[in-house]
C-alpha positions as a Python dict, from the first residue, in 0.01 Angstrom:
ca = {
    (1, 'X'): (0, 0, 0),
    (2, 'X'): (-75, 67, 344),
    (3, 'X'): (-291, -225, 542),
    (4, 'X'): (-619, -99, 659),
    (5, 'X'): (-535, -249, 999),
    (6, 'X'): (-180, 1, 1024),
    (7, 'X'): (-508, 341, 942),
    (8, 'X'): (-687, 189, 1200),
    (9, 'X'): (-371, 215, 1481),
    (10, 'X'): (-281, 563, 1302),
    (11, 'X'): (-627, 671, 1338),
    (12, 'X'): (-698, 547, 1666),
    (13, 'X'): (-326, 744, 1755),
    (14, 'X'): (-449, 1087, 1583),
    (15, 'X'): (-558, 1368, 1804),
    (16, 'X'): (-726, 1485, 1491),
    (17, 'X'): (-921, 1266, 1410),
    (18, 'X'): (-1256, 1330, 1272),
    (19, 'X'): (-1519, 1072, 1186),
    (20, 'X'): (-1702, 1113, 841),
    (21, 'X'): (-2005, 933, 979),
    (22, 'X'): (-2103, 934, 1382),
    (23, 'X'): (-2172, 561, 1355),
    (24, 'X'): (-1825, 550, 1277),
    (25, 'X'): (-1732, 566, 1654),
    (26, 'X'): (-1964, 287, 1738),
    (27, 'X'): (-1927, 23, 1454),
    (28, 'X'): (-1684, -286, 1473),
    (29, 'X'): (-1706, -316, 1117),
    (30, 'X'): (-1603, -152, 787),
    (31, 'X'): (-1680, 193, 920),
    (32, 'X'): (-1488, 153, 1246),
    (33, 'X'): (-1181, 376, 1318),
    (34, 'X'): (-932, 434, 1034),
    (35, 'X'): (-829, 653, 807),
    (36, 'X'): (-1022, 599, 517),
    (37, 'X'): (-1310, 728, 808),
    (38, 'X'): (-1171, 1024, 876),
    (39, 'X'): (-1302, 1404, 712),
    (40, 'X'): (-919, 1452, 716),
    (41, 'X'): (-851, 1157, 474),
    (42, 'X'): (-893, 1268, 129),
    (43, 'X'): (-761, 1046, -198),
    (44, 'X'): (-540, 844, 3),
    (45, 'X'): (-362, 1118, 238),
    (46, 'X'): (-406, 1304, 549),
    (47, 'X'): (-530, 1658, 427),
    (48, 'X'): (-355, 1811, 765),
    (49, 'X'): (-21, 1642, 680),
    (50, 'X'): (-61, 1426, 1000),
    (51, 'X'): (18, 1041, 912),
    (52, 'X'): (389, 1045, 910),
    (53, 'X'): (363, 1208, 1214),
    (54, 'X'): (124, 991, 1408),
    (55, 'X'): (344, 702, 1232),
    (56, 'X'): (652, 833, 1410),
    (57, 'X'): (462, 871, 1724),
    (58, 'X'): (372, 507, 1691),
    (59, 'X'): (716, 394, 1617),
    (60, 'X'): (894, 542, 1926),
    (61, 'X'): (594, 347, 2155),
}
């Protein structure tokens, strides 16, 4: 299972990254940053096939 703290680094990393809710880029809660925020998200993956890629990205920083 992936920590909600690594989607919020991959999400915060992701040029596509799309908020769900436009609080979302303003909250320092639940809804900030991450993943499970994004329109992109859906059931647990990245419907533009992006998180391995932003992981890699992250890696080689």
């Amino acid at each position: 299972m992936i920590s909600k703290e690594f989607k919020m680094v991959v999400a915060q990393n992701c040029l596509e990254y799309d908020a769900k809710y436009a609080i979302t880029m303003f909250s320092m809660g639940t809804l900030s940053e991450s993943c499970n925020n994004c329109k992109n998200f859906i059931n647990g993956e990245c419907s533009k096939g992006l998180f391995d890629e932003v992981i890699q990205i992250i890696s080689r920083n």
